[in-house]
Short mmCIF file of C-alpha atoms in Angstrom, two decimals:
data_model
loop_
_atom_site.label_atom_id
_atom_site.label_comp_id
_atom_site.label_asym_id
_atom_site.label_seq_id
_atom_site.Cartn_x
_atom_site.Cartn_y
_atom_site.Cartn_z
CA MET Y 1 -107.75 -9.75 9.95
CA LEU Y 2 -106.93 -8.00 13.21
CA LEU Y 3 -104.80 -10.93 14.28
CA ILE Y 4 -102.85 -10.85 11.01
CA ALA Y 5 -102.23 -7.09 11.37
CA LEU Y 6 -100.93 -7.57 14.91
CA ILE Y 7 -98.58 -10.34 13.79
CA PHE Y 8 -97.25 -8.22 10.86
CA GLY Y 9 -96.63 -5.18 13.16
CA ALA Y 10 -94.81 -7.28 15.71
CA SER Y 11 -92.55 -8.69 13.01
CA ASN Y 12 -91.62 -5.22 11.72
CA LEU Y 13 -90.88 -3.98 15.24
CA PHE Y 14 -88.61 -6.95 15.91
CA ALA Y 15 -86.67 -6.45 12.64
CA GLN Y 16 -86.14 -2.73 13.40
CA GLN Y 17 -84.79 -3.55 16.87
CA GLN Y 18 -82.30 -6.02 15.36
CA GLN Y 19 -81.00 -3.39 12.85
CA ASP Y 20 -80.57 -0.82 15.65
CA SER Y 21 -78.66 -3.35 17.69
CA ILE Y 22 -76.28 -4.09 14.77
CA LEU Y 23 -75.61 -0.36 14.18
CA VAL Y 24 -74.85 0.16 17.87
CA LYS Y 25 -72.29 -2.69 17.74
CA GLU Y 26 -70.56 -1.24 14.59
CA ILE Y 27 -70.15 2.32 16.03
CA PRO Y 28 -66.95 1.50 18.06
CA THR Y 29 -65.43 -0.18 14.99
CA ILE Y 30 -66.13 2.90 12.83
CA LYS Y 31 -64.66 5.20 15.50
CA ASN Y 32 -61.53 3.02 15.69
CA ASN Y 33 -61.12 3.16 11.89
CA VAL Y 34 -61.45 6.97 11.91
CA PHE Y 35 -58.85 7.24 14.69
CA GLN Y 36 -56.38 5.02 12.77
CA GLN Y 37 -56.86 7.09 9.60
CA ARG Y 38 -56.15 10.30 11.57
CA GLN Y 39 -52.94 8.74 12.94
CA GLU Y 40 -51.82 7.78 9.40
CA ILE Y 41 -52.53 11.33 8.15
CA ASN Y 42 -50.51 12.81 11.05
CA SER Y 43 -47.62 10.41 10.32
CA LEU Y 44 -47.61 11.36 6.62
CA THR Y 45 -47.70 15.07 7.55
CA LYS Y 46 -44.64 14.66 9.80
CA LYS Y 47 -42.72 12.80 7.06
CA LEU Y 48 -43.60 15.50 4.55
CA ASN Y 49 -42.34 18.24 6.90
CA ASN Y 50 -39.08 16.31 7.48
CA GLN Y 51 -38.53 15.93 3.74
CA GLN Y 52 -39.22 19.63 3.19
CA TYR Y 53 -36.61 20.50 5.87
CA ILE Y 54 -34.02 18.22 4.23
CA LEU Y 55 -34.82 19.76 0.84
CA ASN Y 56 -34.25 23.27 2.21
CA GLN Y 57 -30.88 22.20 3.66
CA GLN Y 58 -29.86 20.71 0.32
CA LYS Y 59 -30.86 23.92 -1.45
CA LYS Y 60 -28.60 25.92 0.90
CA GLY Y 61 -25.74 23.52 0.15
CA LEU Y 62 -26.37 23.93 -3.57
CA GLU Y 63 -26.18 27.72 -3.27
CA THR Y 64 -22.86 27.42 -1.42
CA LEU Y 65 -21.42 25.14 -4.12
CA ASN Y 66 -22.60 27.53 -6.85
CA LEU Y 67 -20.80 30.39 -5.08
CA LYS Y 68 -17.57 28.36 -4.92
CA SER Y 69 -17.94 27.49 -8.61
CA GLU Y 70 -18.30 31.19 -9.49
CA LYS Y 71 -15.13 31.98 -7.50
CA GLN Y 72 -13.24 29.26 -9.39
CA GLU Y 73 -14.35 30.76 -12.71
CA ILE Y 74 -13.09 34.21 -11.57
CA ILE Y 75 -9.68 32.68 -10.71
CA ILE Y 76 -9.50 30.96 -14.12
CA ASP Y 77 -10.31 34.27 -15.85
CA SER Y 78 -7.51 35.95 -13.86
CA LEU Y 79 -5.07 33.23 -14.94
CA ASN Y 80 -6.08 33.67 -18.57
CA GLN Y 81 -5.35 37.41 -18.25
CA LEU Y 82 -1.97 36.55 -16.68
CA ILE Y 83 -1.17 34.24 -19.60
CA LYS Y 84 -2.05 36.99 -22.05
CA TYR Y 85 0.10 39.51 -20.15
CA ASN Y 86 3.10 37.15 -20.01
CA SER Y 87 2.76 36.36 -23.72
CA GLN Y 88 2.84 40.08 -24.50
CA ASN Y 89 5.97 40.47 -22.33
CA ILE Y 90 7.66 37.58 -24.15
CA VAL Y 91 6.87 39.15 -27.54
CA THR Y 92 8.18 42.52 -26.30
CA ASN Y 93 11.42 40.96 -24.98
CA SER Y 94 11.92 39.06 -28.20
CA THR Y 95 11.47 42.26 -30.21
CA GLU Y 96 13.94 44.14 -28.00
CA LEU Y 97 16.43 41.28 -28.30
CA GLY Y 98 16.14 41.31 -32.09
CA THR Y 99 16.68 45.06 -32.12
CA LYS Y 100 19.80 44.75 -29.94
CA ILE Y 101 21.19 41.99 -32.13
CA LYS Y 102 20.55 44.05 -35.22
CA GLN Y 103 22.26 47.07 -33.66
CA THR Y 104 25.22 44.89 -32.63
CA GLY Y 105 25.52 43.57 -36.19
CA GLU Y 106 25.32 47.07 -37.63
CA ASN Y 107 28.00 48.25 -35.23
CA ALA Y 108 30.20 45.31 -36.16
CA ASN Y 109 29.73 45.98 -39.87
CA SER Y 110 30.57 49.65 -39.34
CA LYS Y 111 33.71 48.80 -37.47
CA ILE Y 112 34.72 46.30 -40.16
CA SER Y 113 34.35 49.06 -42.77
CA GLU Y 114 36.53 51.36 -40.71
CA LEU Y 115 39.01 48.55 -40.29
CA ASP Y 116 39.22 48.13 -44.09
CA SER Y 117 39.94 51.85 -44.58
CA ASN Y 118 42.71 51.82 -41.96
CA LEU Y 119 43.94 48.29 -42.37
CA ASP Y 120 47.61 49.15 -42.58
CA LYS Y 121 47.53 51.32 -39.47
CA ASN Y 122 45.54 49.46 -36.78
CA ARG Y 123 44.77 46.14 -38.34
CA LEU Y 124 45.44 43.97 -35.30
CA TYR Y 125 43.52 46.21 -32.88
CA TRP Y 126 40.46 46.41 -35.13
CA ILE Y 127 40.43 42.66 -35.57
CA ILE Y 128 40.52 42.16 -31.80
CA ALA Y 129 37.84 44.81 -31.25
CA THR Y 130 35.59 43.29 -33.90
CA LEU Y 131 35.98 39.78 -32.55
CA ALA Y 132 35.34 41.05 -29.02
CA THR Y 133 32.19 42.86 -30.21
CA LEU Y 134 30.91 39.80 -32.03
CA LEU Y 135 31.69 37.60 -29.05
CA LEU Y 136 29.97 40.02 -26.70
CA GLY Y 137 26.93 40.22 -28.97
CA GLY Y 138 26.73 36.43 -29.19
CA LEU Y 139 27.09 36.13 -25.42
CA VAL Y 140 24.35 38.73 -24.83
CA TYR Y 141 22.11 36.96 -27.34
CA TRP Y 142 22.70 33.57 -25.68
CA LEU Y 143 22.15 34.90 -22.14
CA LEU Y 144 18.99 36.82 -23.07
CA GLY Y 145 17.62 33.88 -25.05
CA LYS Y 146 18.29 31.49 -22.19
CA ARG Y 147 16.70 33.88 -19.69
CA ILE Y 148 13.61 34.38 -21.83
CA GLN Y 149 13.25 30.64 -22.44
CA SER Y 150 13.68 29.86 -18.73
CA SER Y 151 11.18 32.55 -17.75
CA LYS Y 152 8.68 31.35 -20.35
CA THR Y 153 9.05 27.71 -19.26
CA ASP Y 154 8.64 28.56 -15.56
CA VAL Y 155 5.55 30.70 -16.16
CA GLU Y 156 3.97 28.11 -18.46
CA THR Y 157 4.69 25.32 -15.96
CA GLN Y 158 3.26 27.33 -13.08
CA ILE Y 159 0.17 28.24 -15.07
CA LYS Y 160 -0.31 24.65 -16.22
CA ASN Y 161 0.01 23.29 -12.65
CA THR Y 162 -2.36 25.93 -11.31
CA LYS Y 163 -4.87 25.27 -14.08
CA THR Y 164 -4.69 21.51 -13.43
CA ALA Y 165 -5.24 22.04 -9.68
CA LEU Y 166 -8.20 24.32 -10.36
CA GLU Y 167 -9.71 21.85 -12.81
CA GLU Y 168 -9.36 19.01 -10.28
CA GLU Y 169 -10.95 21.17 -7.58
CA SER Y 170 -13.73 22.09 -10.00
CA VAL Y 171 -14.31 18.40 -10.75
CA LYS Y 172 -14.52 17.65 -7.01
CA LEU Y 173 -17.06 20.45 -6.52
CA ASP Y 174 -19.09 19.27 -9.51
CA ASN Y 175 -19.06 15.69 -8.17
CA LYS Y 176 -20.41 16.94 -4.84
CA LEU Y 177 -22.96 19.05 -6.70
CA VAL Y 178 -24.13 16.02 -8.69
CA GLU Y 179 -24.55 14.06 -5.44
CA VAL Y 180 -26.66 16.87 -4.00
CA LEU Y 181 -28.75 17.05 -7.17
CA GLU Y 182 -29.32 13.28 -7.12
CA THR Y 183 -30.44 13.44 -3.49
CA GLN Y 184 -32.79 16.31 -4.26
CA LEU Y 185 -34.27 14.45 -7.24
CA LYS Y 186 -34.92 11.41 -5.03
CA LEU Y 187 -36.54 13.56 -2.34
CA LYS Y 188 -38.56 15.37 -5.00
CA LYS Y 189 -39.73 12.03 -6.38
CA GLU Y 190 -40.87 10.85 -2.93
CA GLU Y 191 -42.50 14.21 -2.25
CA THR Y 192 -44.34 13.99 -5.58
CA LYS Y 193 -45.67 10.56 -4.66
CA VAL Y 194 -46.99 11.87 -1.34
CA GLN Y 195 -48.53 14.97 -2.93
CA ALA Y 196 -50.13 12.86 -5.64
CA THR Y 197 -52.17 11.03 -2.99
CA THR Y 198 -53.12 14.11 -0.98
CA SER Y 199 -53.31 16.99 -3.47
CA ASN Y 200 -54.00 17.88 -7.09
CA GLU Y 201 -51.67 20.90 -7.19
CA LYS Y 202 -49.69 21.68 -10.35
CA ALA Y 203 -46.22 20.06 -10.42
CA ASP Y 204 -43.25 22.24 -9.39
CA HIS Y 205 -40.47 21.98 -12.02
CA SER Y 206 -38.03 24.47 -10.47
CA LEU Y 207 -35.64 21.75 -9.21
CA ALA Y 208 -35.70 19.91 -12.54
CA LEU Y 209 -34.88 23.12 -14.44
CA LYS Y 210 -32.00 23.83 -12.05
CA VAL Y 211 -30.68 20.29 -12.58
CA ALA Y 212 -30.90 20.72 -16.36
CA ASP Y 213 -28.93 24.00 -16.25
CA GLU Y 214 -26.22 22.43 -14.06
CA VAL Y 215 -25.93 19.36 -16.32
CA ILE Y 216 -25.35 21.60 -19.37
CA ARG Y 217 -22.76 23.68 -17.46
CA ILE Y 218 -20.87 20.58 -16.28
CA GLN Y 219 -20.90 19.05 -19.78
CA LYS Y 220 -19.46 22.30 -21.18
CA ASN Y 221 -16.67 22.23 -18.56
CA LEU Y 222 -15.94 18.55 -19.27
CA SER Y 223 -15.46 19.29 -22.98
CA ARG Y 224 -12.79 21.90 -22.12
CA MET Y 225 -10.77 19.80 -19.66
CA ASP Y 226 -7.85 17.44 -20.32
CA GLU Y 227 -8.90 13.79 -20.32
CA SER Y 228 -6.16 13.01 -17.76
CA THR Y 229 -7.73 15.34 -15.16
CA LYS Y 230 -8.23 13.48 -11.88
CA GLY Y 231 -11.89 12.56 -11.26
CA LEU Y 232 -13.01 13.47 -14.79
CA LYS Y 233 -14.28 9.97 -15.70
CA GLN Y 234 -16.14 9.67 -12.41
CA LEU Y 235 -17.83 13.02 -13.03
CA GLY Y 236 -18.82 11.93 -16.54
CA SER Y 237 -20.40 8.74 -15.13
CA SER Y 238 -22.22 10.76 -12.45
CA VAL Y 239 -23.63 13.13 -15.07
CA LYS Y 240 -24.84 10.14 -17.13
CA ARG Y 241 -26.46 8.66 -14.03
CA ILE Y 242 -28.25 11.88 -13.12
CA GLN Y 243 -29.47 12.19 -16.73
CA ASP Y 244 -30.96 8.69 -16.46
CA ASN Y 245 -32.56 9.64 -13.15
CA PHE Y 246 -33.80 12.84 -14.77
CA ALA Y 247 -35.41 10.85 -17.60
CA SER Y 248 -37.00 8.35 -15.19
CA ASN Y 249 -38.87 11.26 -13.59
CA GLY Y 250 -40.45 12.13 -16.95
CA TYR Y 251 -38.06 14.92 -17.97
CA GLU Y 252 -36.15 15.23 -21.25
CA LEU Y 253 -33.12 17.36 -22.14
CA VAL Y 254 -33.47 18.15 -25.85
CA GLU Y 255 -30.10 17.79 -27.63
CA MET Y 256 -29.44 20.80 -29.91
CA LEU Y 257 -25.67 21.35 -29.94
CA GLY Y 258 -24.18 21.02 -33.43
CA LYS Y 259 -27.55 20.82 -35.16
CA GLU Y 260 -28.75 23.16 -37.88
CA TYR Y 261 -30.88 26.10 -36.77
CA ASN Y 262 -34.20 26.96 -38.41
CA GLU Y 263 -36.57 29.87 -37.90
CA GLY Y 264 -39.40 27.64 -36.61
CA MET Y 265 -37.59 26.69 -33.41
CA LYS Y 266 -39.13 27.98 -30.17
CA VAL Y 267 -35.85 29.31 -28.76
CA THR Y 268 -34.08 32.53 -27.81
CA ALA Y 269 -31.14 32.76 -30.20
CA ASN Y 270 -28.04 34.96 -30.33
CA PHE Y 271 -26.28 35.04 -33.72
CA THR Y 272 -22.51 35.32 -34.23
CA PRO Y 273 -20.67 35.40 -37.60
CA SER Y 274 -18.32 32.54 -38.47
CA GLU Y 275 -15.76 32.15 -41.24
CA ASP Y 276 -15.60 28.37 -40.76
CA LEU Y 277 -19.11 27.76 -42.15
CA GLU Y 278 -20.53 28.03 -45.63
CA THR Y 279 -22.25 31.31 -46.42
CA GLY Y 280 -25.79 31.36 -45.02
CA LYS Y 281 -25.43 28.14 -43.05
CA GLN Y 282 -26.60 28.36 -39.41
CA ILE Y 283 -25.34 25.89 -36.79
CA ILE Y 284 -26.14 25.84 -33.06
CA SER Y 285 -22.69 26.26 -31.50
CA ARG Y 286 -23.51 26.86 -27.83
CA ILE Y 287 -26.31 26.01 -25.37
CA ILE Y 288 -26.83 28.75 -22.79
CA LYS Y 289 -30.05 27.25 -21.36
CA PRO Y 290 -31.35 23.85 -22.51
CA GLN Y 291 -34.85 23.05 -23.71
CA VAL Y 292 -36.59 20.88 -21.09
CA ASN Y 293 -39.67 18.76 -21.76
CA PHE Y 294 -41.87 17.10 -19.16
CA LYS Y 295 -43.88 14.14 -20.38
CA GLY Y 296 -43.55 15.41 -23.96
CA GLU Y 297 -44.51 19.01 -23.15
CA MET Y 298 -41.95 21.88 -23.17
CA ILE Y 299 -41.59 23.55 -19.77
CA GLN Y 300 -38.47 25.63 -20.60
CA ALA Y 301 -37.48 27.11 -23.96
CA ALA Y 302 -33.82 26.90 -24.94
CA GLN Y 303 -31.47 29.88 -25.05
CA ILE Y 304 -28.79 29.24 -27.68
CA GLU Y 305 -25.95 30.78 -29.67
CA VAL Y 306 -25.99 30.26 -33.43
CA SER Y 307 -22.94 30.55 -35.71
CA VAL Y 308 -23.79 31.99 -39.11
CA GLY Y 309 -21.52 31.40 -42.11
CA GLU Y 310 -20.32 34.54 -43.87
#
């Protein structure tokens, strides 16, 4: 029995020594693995910081483009006021011209009446005077009409050229803006992938909401512009591309324009009367802010304008 106990104890001691020896050999491997994982974490942290810096630079560029866009809108408003002012001047000149022509006709008629009463005495002189008056009135009418027409044509041409130039510049700015937004969406997508592996923080939708607002604004501008505007088709294609990119990230722009409004909609609505609709009918005529869904869940309620038939 004693011999068996000694043999059993020696066996256990030998097995324990072998396990300790194996653990000692694996310690350098474990340390090496930990060191490599730390290096990978540091590399990912540096990439994340670089992407955040690029994103901040893009945001600054976006703010600059928005400021330029606002200035363009102010210039367009000023041109619209100029058009209105020139139209009023044209109406005023036309009214004054009509009044002068009427007065000239009345004067001619008066002189003809006087000529009839004194026909035997000064017939030749009154005929000459009347013809001269009528000729002068016709000449004044022709000159004023030509001047008004020339002035109107020049102003309209200048306004049209200026408007076209502003629209082309606006299209260029919007094309640049779309490029910036596409870059930001790509960076945001990469950043989301990195964060998904390192953090469980709630998703930030601020960039997506900004993209949605800009898409709606650009679409509204496109609907107002002439189809021959330079760069218009390219901008339309860019908007379609960014919408596809937007959808691939899980976002959805809910289409509401032209649809019938009902009280159950989760929107902020402004109502305006319309004589073009049937009485009581309510149609969404303008999108101020679009409704945005993320993976089927609404993250921004729409702000709309509703036309109500009177």
